[in-house]
CSV table of N, CA and C in Angstrom, one decimal:
chain,number,residue,atom,x,y,z
A,21,ASN,N,89.4,86.3,69.2
A,21,ASN,CA,90.2,86.0,70.4
A,21,ASN,C,90.2,84.5,70.5
A,22,ASP,N,91.4,83.9,70.5
A,22,ASP,CA,91.4,82.4,70.7
A,22,ASP,C,91.5,82.1,72.2
A,23,ASN,N,91.8,83.0,73.0
A,23,ASN,CA,91.9,82.7,74.5
A,23,ASN,C,90.4,82.4,75.1
A,24,LYS,N,90.4,81.5,76.0
A,24,LYS,CA,89.1,81.1,76.6
A,24,LYS,C,89.2,81.3,78.1
A,25,LYS,N,88.1,81.3,78.7
A,25,LYS,CA,88.0,81.3,80.2
A,25,LYS,C,88.5,79.9,80.8
A,26,ASP,N,88.9,79.9,82.0
A,26,ASP,CA,89.3,78.6,82.7
A,26,ASP,C,88.0,77.8,82.7
A,27,GLY,N,88.2,76.5,82.7
A,27,GLY,CA,87.1,75.6,82.7
A,27,GLY,C,86.9,74.9,81.4
A,28,ASP,N,87.6,75.4,80.4
A,28,ASP,CA,87.5,74.8,79.1
A,28,ASP,C,88.7,74.1,78.5
A,29,GLY,N,89.6,73.9,79.5
A,29,GLY,CA,90.9,73.1,79.2
A,29,GLY,C,92.1,74.0,78.7
A,30,LYS,N,91.8,75.3,78.6
A,30,LYS,CA,93.0,76.2,78.3
A,30,LYS,C,93.3,77.0,79.5
A,31,ILE,N,94.7,77.2,79.5
A,31,ILE,CA,95.2,77.9,80.7
A,31,ILE,C,95.1,79.5,80.3
A,32,PRO,N,94.7,80.4,81.1
A,32,PRO,CA,94.6,81.7,80.8
A,32,PRO,C,96.1,82.3,80.8
A,33,PRO,N,96.3,83.3,80.0
A,33,PRO,CA,97.7,83.9,80.0
A,33,PRO,C,98.0,84.5,81.2
A,34,VAL,N,99.2,84.4,81.7
A,34,VAL,CA,99.7,85.0,82.9
A,34,VAL,C,101.0,85.8,82.6
A,35,VAL,N,101.0,87.1,83.0
A,35,VAL,CA,102.1,87.9,82.8
A,35,VAL,C,102.7,88.3,84.2
A,36,LEU,N,103.9,88.2,84.4
A,36,LEU,CA,104.6,88.5,85.7
A,36,LEU,C,105.6,89.7,85.3
A,37,PHE,N,105.6,90.7,86.3
A,37,PHE,CA,106.4,91.8,86.2
A,37,PHE,C,107.2,92.0,87.5
A,38,ILE,N,108.5,92.2,87.3
A,38,ILE,CA,109.4,92.6,88.4
A,38,ILE,C,109.9,93.9,88.1
A,39,LEU,N,109.5,95.0,88.9
A,39,LEU,CA,109.8,96.3,88.5
A,39,LEU,C,110.6,97.1,89.5
A,40,PRO,N,111.7,97.6,89.2
A,40,PRO,CA,112.5,98.4,90.1
A,40,PRO,C,112.0,99.9,90.2
A,41,THR,N,112.2,100.6,91.2
A,41,THR,CA,112.0,102.0,91.2
A,41,THR,C,113.4,102.7,91.0
A,42,TRP,N,113.3,103.7,90.2
A,42,TRP,CA,114.6,104.4,89.9
A,42,TRP,C,114.4,105.8,90.4
A,43,THR,N,115.0,106.8,89.8
A,43,THR,CA,115.0,108.2,90.1
A,43,THR,C,113.6,108.7,90.2
A,44,ASN,N,113.3,109.4,91.4
A,44,ASN,CA,112.0,110.0,91.6
A,44,ASN,C,110.8,109.2,91.3
A,45,GLY,N,110.9,107.9,91.6
A,45,GLY,CA,109.8,107.0,91.4
A,45,GLY,C,109.5,106.6,90.1
A,46,THR,N,110.4,106.5,89.2
A,46,THR,CA,110.2,106.2,87.7
A,46,THR,C,110.8,104.9,87.5
A,47,LEU,N,110.6,104.3,86.3
A,47,LEU,CA,111.2,103.1,85.9
A,47,LEU,C,112.6,103.5,85.3
A,48,PRO,N,113.5,102.6,85.2
A,48,PRO,CA,114.8,103.0,84.5
A,48,PRO,C,114.5,103.3,83.1
A,49,PRO,N,115.2,104.1,82.4
A,49,PRO,CA,115.1,104.4,81.0
A,49,PRO,C,114.6,103.3,80.1
A,50,GLU,N,115.2,102.2,80.3
A,50,GLU,CA,114.8,101.0,79.4
A,50,GLU,C,113.4,100.5,79.6
A,51,GLY,N,112.9,100.8,80.8
A,51,GLY,CA,111.6,100.4,81.0
A,51,GLY,C,110.4,101.3,81.0
A,52,GLU,N,110.8,102.5,80.7
A,52,GLU,CA,109.7,103.6,80.5
A,52,GLU,C,108.7,103.3,79.4
A,53,ILE,N,109.1,102.6,78.4
A,53,ILE,CA,108.2,102.3,77.3
A,53,ILE,C,107.1,101.5,77.8
A,54,LEU,N,107.2,100.6,78.8
A,54,LEU,CA,106.1,99.9,79.3
A,54,LEU,C,105.0,100.7,79.8
A,55,LEU,N,105.4,101.6,80.8
A,55,LEU,CA,104.5,102.5,81.5
A,55,LEU,C,103.8,103.5,80.4
A,56,SER,N,104.7,104.1,79.6
A,56,SER,CA,104.0,105.1,78.7
A,56,SER,C,103.1,104.3,77.7
A,57,SER,N,103.4,103.1,77.3
A,57,SER,CA,102.5,102.5,76.4
A,57,SER,C,101.2,102.0,77.1
A,58,LEU,N,101.2,101.5,78.3
A,58,LEU,CA,100.0,101.3,79.0
A,58,LEU,C,99.2,102.5,79.3
A,59,GLU,N,99.9,103.6,79.6
A,59,GLU,CA,99.1,104.9,79.8
A,59,GLU,C,98.4,105.3,78.5
A,60,GLU,N,99.2,105.2,77.3
A,60,GLU,CA,98.6,105.6,76.1
A,60,GLU,C,97.4,104.7,75.8
A,61,ILE,N,97.5,103.4,75.9
A,61,ILE,CA,96.4,102.4,75.7
A,61,ILE,C,95.2,102.7,76.5
A,62,SER,N,95.5,103.0,77.8
A,62,SER,CA,94.3,103.1,78.7
A,62,SER,C,93.5,104.4,78.4
A,63,THR,N,94.1,105.4,77.7
A,63,THR,CA,93.5,106.6,77.5
A,63,THR,C,93.1,106.7,76.0
A,64,ASP,N,93.3,105.8,75.2
A,64,ASP,CA,93.0,105.8,73.8
A,64,ASP,C,91.6,105.5,73.5
A,65,TRP,N,90.8,106.4,73.0
A,65,TRP,CA,89.3,106.3,72.7
A,65,TRP,C,89.0,105.1,71.8
A,66,ARG,N,90.1,104.5,71.1
A,66,ARG,CA,89.8,103.5,70.1
A,66,ARG,C,89.9,102.2,70.8
A,67,VAL,N,90.4,102.1,72.1
A,67,VAL,CA,90.5,100.9,72.8
A,67,VAL,C,89.4,100.7,73.7
A,68,ALA,N,88.8,99.7,73.6
A,68,ALA,CA,87.5,99.4,74.5
A,68,ALA,C,87.8,99.4,76.0
A,69,PRO,N,87.0,99.8,76.8
A,69,PRO,CA,87.2,99.8,78.3
A,69,PRO,C,87.3,98.3,78.6
A,70,ASN,N,88.1,98.0,79.6
A,70,ASN,CA,88.3,96.6,80.0
A,70,ASN,C,88.8,95.8,78.8
A,71,HIS,N,89.6,96.3,78.1
A,71,HIS,CA,90.1,95.6,76.8
A,71,HIS,C,90.8,94.3,77.2
A,72,LEU,N,91.4,94.0,78.3
A,72,LEU,CA,92.1,92.8,78.5
A,72,LEU,C,91.1,91.8,79.0
A,73,ALA,N,89.9,92.1,79.6
A,73,ALA,CA,89.1,91.2,80.3
A,73,ALA,C,88.6,90.1,79.4
A,74,PRO,N,88.3,90.2,78.1
A,74,PRO,CA,87.9,89.0,77.3
A,74,PRO,C,89.0,88.0,77.1
A,75,SER,N,90.3,88.4,77.3
A,75,SER,CA,91.4,87.5,77.1
A,75,SER,C,91.7,86.8,78.4
A,76,ASP,N,91.1,87.1,79.5
A,76,ASP,CA,91.3,86.5,80.8
A,76,ASP,C,92.6,86.6,81.3
A,77,VAL,N,93.4,87.5,80.8
A,77,VAL,CA,94.8,87.6,81.2
A,77,VAL,C,95.0,87.9,82.6
A,78,ARG,N,95.9,87.3,83.3
A,78,ARG,CA,96.1,87.5,84.7
A,78,ARG,C,97.6,88.1,84.8
A,79,HIS,N,97.7,88.8,85.8
A,79,HIS,CA,99.0,89.5,86.0
A,79,HIS,C,99.4,89.5,87.6
A,80,SER,N,100.6,89.5,87.8
A,80,SER,CA,101.2,89.7,89.1
A,80,SER,C,102.4,90.6,89.2
A,81,ILE,N,102.5,91.4,90.1
A,81,ILE,CA,103.6,92.4,90.0
A,81,ILE,C,104.4,92.4,91.4
A,82,PHE,N,105.8,92.4,91.2
A,82,PHE,CA,106.6,92.6,92.4
A,82,PHE,C,107.4,93.8,92.1
A,83,GLY,N,107.3,94.8,93.0
A,83,GLY,CA,108.0,96.0,92.9
A,83,GLY,C,109.2,96.0,93.9
A,84,VAL,N,110.2,96.7,93.6
A,84,VAL,CA,111.4,97.0,94.4
A,84,VAL,C,111.6,98.5,94.5
A,85,GLY,N,111.8,99.0,95.8
A,85,GLY,CA,112.0,100.3,96.0
A,85,GLY,C,112.6,100.5,97.4
A,86,SER,N,112.6,101.7,97.9
A,86,SER,CA,113.2,102.0,99.2
A,86,SER,C,112.4,103.1,99.8
A,87,THR,N,112.0,102.8,101.2
A,87,THR,CA,111.3,103.8,101.9
A,87,THR,C,112.3,104.8,102.5
A,88,ALA,N,113.5,104.8,102.2
A,88,ALA,CA,114.5,105.8,102.5
A,88,ALA,C,114.2,107.1,101.8
A,89,TYR,N,113.5,107.0,100.6
A,89,TYR,CA,113.2,108.2,99.9
A,89,TYR,C,111.7,108.6,100.2
A,90,ASP,N,111.2,109.5,99.4
A,90,ASP,CA,109.8,110.0,99.5
A,90,ASP,C,108.8,108.8,99.4
A,91,ALA,N,107.9,108.7,100.4
A,91,ALA,CA,107.1,107.6,100.5
A,91,ALA,C,106.1,107.5,99.3
A,92,SER,N,105.9,108.6,98.6
A,92,SER,CA,105.0,108.7,97.4
A,92,SER,C,105.7,108.0,96.2
A,93,THR,N,107.0,107.8,96.3
A,93,THR,CA,107.7,107.2,95.1
A,93,THR,C,108.0,105.7,95.4
A,94,PHE,N,107.7,105.2,96.6
A,94,PHE,CA,108.0,103.8,97.0
A,94,PHE,C,107.3,102.8,96.1
A,95,CYS,N,108.0,102.1,95.3
A,95,CYS,CA,107.4,101.1,94.3
A,95,CYS,C,106.4,101.7,93.4
A,96,LYS,N,106.5,102.9,93.1
A,96,LYS,CA,105.5,103.7,92.3
A,96,LYS,C,105.3,103.0,90.9
A,97,PRO,N,106.4,102.7,90.1
A,97,PRO,CA,106.2,102.1,88.9
A,97,PRO,C,105.4,100.8,88.9
A,98,ALA,N,105.6,100.0,89.9
A,98,ALA,CA,104.8,98.8,90.2
A,98,ALA,C,103.3,99.0,90.4
A,99,LYS,N,103.1,100.0,91.3
A,99,LYS,CA,101.8,100.4,91.6
A,99,LYS,C,101.0,101.0,90.4
A,100,ASP,N,101.8,101.8,89.6
A,100,ASP,CA,101.2,102.4,88.4
A,100,ASP,C,100.9,101.4,87.3
A,101,VAL,N,101.8,100.4,87.0
A,101,VAL,CA,101.5,99.3,86.1
A,101,VAL,C,100.3,98.5,86.5
A,102,HIS,N,100.2,98.2,87.8
A,102,HIS,CA,99.2,97.4,88.3
A,102,HIS,C,97.8,98.2,88.0
A,103,ALA,N,97.8,99.5,88.4
A,103,ALA,CA,96.6,100.3,88.2
A,103,ALA,C,96.1,100.3,86.8
A,104,LEU,N,97.1,100.5,85.9
A,104,LEU,CA,96.7,100.5,84.5
A,104,LEU,C,96.2,99.2,83.9
A,105,LEU,N,96.9,98.1,84.3
A,105,LEU,CA,96.5,96.8,83.9
A,105,LEU,C,95.1,96.5,84.5
A,106,THR,N,94.8,96.9,85.6
A,106,THR,CA,93.4,96.8,86.2
A,106,THR,C,92.4,97.6,85.5
A,107,LYS,N,92.8,98.8,85.2
A,107,LYS,CA,91.9,99.7,84.4
A,107,LYS,C,91.6,99.1,83.0
A,108,LEU,N,92.5,98.3,82.4
A,108,LEU,CA,92.3,97.7,81.1
A,108,LEU,C,91.6,96.4,81.2
A,109,GLY,N,91.3,96.0,82.5
A,109,GLY,CA,90.5,94.8,82.7
A,109,GLY,C,91.4,93.5,83.0
A,110,GLY,N,92.6,93.8,83.2
A,110,GLY,CA,93.4,92.6,83.7
A,110,GLY,C,93.1,92.2,85.0
A,111,GLU,N,93.4,90.9,85.3
A,111,GLU,CA,92.9,90.3,86.7
A,111,GLU,C,94.3,90.0,87.4
A,112,ASN,N,94.4,90.5,88.6
A,112,ASN,CA,95.5,90.2,89.5
A,112,ASN,C,95.5,88.7,89.9
A,113,LEU,N,96.6,88.0,89.5
A,113,LEU,CA,96.6,86.6,89.8
A,113,LEU,C,96.6,86.3,91.3
A,114,LEU,N,97.1,87.1,92.2
A,114,LEU,CA,97.0,86.9,93.5
A,114,LEU,C,96.0,87.6,94.3
A,115,ARG,N,95.0,88.2,93.5
A,115,ARG,CA,93.9,89.0,94.1
A,115,ARG,C,94.1,90.1,95.2
A,116,GLY,N,95.4,90.5,95.1
A,116,GLY,CA,95.8,91.5,96.0
A,116,GLY,C,96.2,92.7,95.1
A,117,THR,N,97.1,93.5,95.8
A,117,THR,CA,97.7,94.6,95.0
A,117,THR,C,99.1,94.2,94.5
A,118,VAL,N,100.0,94.8,94.9
A,118,VAL,CA,101.4,94.6,94.4
A,118,VAL,C,102.3,94.2,95.6
A,119,ALA,N,103.1,93.2,95.4
A,119,ALA,CA,104.1,92.8,96.4
A,119,ALA,C,105.3,93.8,96.3
A,120,MET,N,105.7,94.3,97.4
A,120,MET,CA,106.7,95.3,97.4
A,120,MET,C,107.8,95.1,98.4
A,121,GLY,N,109.0,95.0,97.8
A,121,GLY,CA,110.3,94.7,98.6
A,121,GLY,C,110.9,96.1,98.8
A,122,ASP,N,111.3,96.2,100.1
A,122,ASP,CA,112.0,97.5,100.6
A,122,ASP,C,113.4,97.3,100.8
A,123,GLU,N,114.3,98.0,100.0
A,123,GLU,CA,115.7,97.9,100.1
A,123,GLU,C,116.1,98.5,101.4
A,124,ASN,N,115.4,99.5,101.9
A,124,ASN,CA,115.8,100.2,103.1
A,124,ASN,C,115.7,99.3,104.3
A,125,THR,N,114.7,98.6,104.4
A,125,THR,CA,114.5,97.5,105.6
A,125,THR,C,115.2,96.2,105.3
A,126,GLY,N,115.5,96.0,104.1
A,126,GLY,CA,116.3,94.7,103.7
A,126,GLY,C,115.3,93.5,103.6
A,127,ASN,N,114.1,93.7,103.4
A,127,ASN,CA,113.0,92.7,103.2
A,127,ASN,C,112.8,92.2,101.8
A,128,VAL,N,113.6,92.7,100.9
A,128,VAL,CA,113.3,92.4,99.5
A,128,VAL,C,113.3,90.9,99.2
A,129,GLU,N,114.2,90.1,99.7
A,129,GLU,CA,114.3,88.6,99.4
A,129,GLU,C,113.1,87.9,100.1
A,130,LYS,N,112.9,88.4,101.4
A,130,LYS,CA,111.7,87.6,102.0
A,130,LYS,C,110.4,87.9,101.3
A,131,VAL,N,110.2,89.2,101.0
A,131,VAL,CA,108.9,89.5,100.3
A,131,VAL,C,108.8,88.8,98.9
A,132,PHE,N,109.9,88.8,98.2
A,132,PHE,CA,110.0,88.1,96.9
A,132,PHE,C,109.7,86.7,97.0
A,133,GLN,N,110.3,86.0,98.0
A,133,GLN,CA,110.1,84.6,98.1
A,133,GLN,C,108.5,84.3,98.4
A,134,GLY,N,107.9,85.1,99.2
A,134,GLY,CA,106.5,84.9,99.5
A,134,GLY,C,105.7,85.1,98.2
A,135,TRP,N,106.0,86.2,97.4
A,135,TRP,CA,105.3,86.5,96.2
A,135,TRP,C,105.5,85.4,95.2
A,136,LYS,N,106.7,84.9,95.0
A,136,LYS,CA,107.0,83.7,94.1
A,136,LYS,C,106.2,82.5,94.5
A,137,LYS,N,106.2,82.2,95.8
A,137,LYS,CA,105.4,81.0,96.3
A,137,LYS,C,104.0,81.2,95.9
A,138,GLY,N,103.4,82.4,96.1
A,138,GLY,CA,101.9,82.5,95.9
A,138,GLY,C,101.7,82.4,94.4
A,139,VAL,N,102.7,82.9,93.5
A,139,VAL,CA,102.5,82.8,92.0
A,139,VAL,C,102.6,81.4,91.6
A,140,VAL,N,103.6,80.7,92.0
A,140,VAL,CA,103.7,79.3,91.7
A,140,VAL,C,102.6,78.4,92.0
A,141,LYS,N,101.9,78.7,93.2
A,141,LYS,CA,100.7,77.9,93.6
A,141,LYS,C,99.6,78.4,92.8
A,142,LYS,N,99.3,79.6,92.4
A,142,LYS,CA,98.2,80.1,91.6
A,142,LYS,C,98.4,79.5,90.1
A,143,VAL,N,99.5,79.5,89.6
A,143,VAL,CA,99.8,79.0,88.3
A,143,VAL,C,99.6,77.5,88.3
A,144,SER,N,100.1,76.9,89.3
A,144,SER,CA,99.8,75.4,89.4
A,144,SER,C,98.3,75.0,89.5
A,145,ASP,N,97.6,75.9,90.3
A,145,ASP,CA,96.2,75.7,90.3
A,145,ASP,C,95.5,75.8,89.0
A,146,LEU,N,95.9,76.8,88.2
A,146,LEU,CA,95.3,77.1,86.9
A,146,LEU,C,95.6,75.9,86.0
A,147,VAL,N,96.8,75.4,86.0
A,147,VAL,CA,97.3,74.2,85.1
A,147,VAL,C,96.6,73.0,85.5
A,148,ARG,N,96.4,72.7,86.9
A,148,ARG,CA,95.6,71.6,87.4
A,148,ARG,C,94.2,71.6,86.9
A,149,LYS,N,93.5,72.8,87.1
A,149,LYS,CA,92.2,72.9,86.8
A,149,LYS,C,92.0,72.8,85.3
A,150,SER,N,92.9,73.3,84.5
A,150,SER,CA,92.9,73.2,83.0
A,150,SER,C,93.0,71.7,82.5
A,151,SER,N,94.0,71.0,83.2
A,151,SER,CA,94.2,69.6,82.9
A,151,SER,C,92.9,68.7,83.3
A,152,LYS,N,92.4,69.0,84.3
A,152,LYS,CA,91.1,68.3,84.8
A,152,LYS,C,90.0,68.5,83.9
A,153,ASN,N,89.8,69.6,83.4
A,153,ASN,CA,88.7,70.0,82.5
A,153,ASN,C,89.0,69.5,81.1
A,154,SER,N,90.3,69.5,80.6
A,154,SER,CA,90.6,69.1,79.3
A,154,SER,C,90.4,67.6,79.2
A,155,CYS,N,90.5,66.9,80.4
A,155,CYS,CA,90.5,65.4,80.4
A,155,CYS,C,89.1,64.9,80.7
A,156,GLY,N,88.1,65.8,80.6
A,156,GLY,CA,86.8,65.4,80.9
A,156,GLY,C,86.4,65.3,82.3
A,157,GLY,N,87.2,65.9,83.2
A,157,GLY,CA,86.9,65.9,84.6
A,157,GLY,C,86.2,67.1,85.1
A,158,GLY,N,85.8,68.1,84.3
A,158,GLY,CA,85.2,69.3,84.6
A,158,GLY,C,83.7,69.0,84.9
A,159,LYS,N,83.1,69.7,85.8
A,159,LYS,CA,81.7,69.5,86.2
A,159,LYS,C,80.7,69.8,85.0
A,160,ASP,N,81.2,70.6,84.0
A,160,ASP,CA,80.3,71.0,82.9
A,160,ASP,C,80.3,70.0,81.8
A,161,LYS,N,81.2,69.1,81.8
A,161,LYS,CA,81.3,68.0,80.7
A,161,LYS,C,80.4,67.0,81.0
A,162,LYS,N,79.8,66.5,80.0
A,162,LYS,CA,78.8,65.4,80.0
A,162,LYS,C,79.5,64.1,79.5
A,163,LYS,N,79.3,63.0,80.2
A,163,LYS,CA,79.7,61.7,79.7
A,163,LYS,C,78.9,61.2,78.6
A,164,THR,N,79.5,60.7,77.6
A,164,THR,CA,78.8,60.1,76.5
A,164,THR,C,79.2,58.6,76.3
A,165,THR,N,78.3,57.8,76.0
A,165,THR,CA,78.7,56.4,75.8
A,165,THR,C,78.1,56.0,74.3
A,166,ALA,N,78.9,55.2,73.8
A,166,ALA,CA,78.6,54.7,72.3
A,166,ALA,C,77.5,53.8,72.4
A,167,ALA,N,76.6,53.9,71.5
A,167,ALA,CA,75.5,53.0,71.5
A,167,ALA,C,75.9,51.6,70.9
A,168,ALA,N,75.4,50.6,71.6
A,168,ALA,CA,75.8,49.3,71.2
A,168,ALA,C,74.9,48.6,70.2
């Protein structure tokens, strides 16, 4: 694995998901492969527990749904993907659960903008930290001087 933890000058991988809720709390047919693949990986005995942890992959998920339907299906695909990524050892970029926009209340744009702002800040922080550390500004780096 070529990915390394923050602090060594490398930016950890970040994966963002924007997931709609379709009929009965499912993903649209084109997106079902995402959920079924994560489910299969998370239950495959050949895949180590916390498989994503060594890669330090970060994720953040924005779900869109409607509370006008059954509450148990509201943003269910987004919640399910988050739970599976967490089970596999992925780290939530925003340290929370899932940002969820509700078509019924009309708050999708407002919630999305808040989620986007948080994501941009966190990714910027990761880049800044990585740049600082790769330029010798990290606290674990030792200064060396040439012998005269």
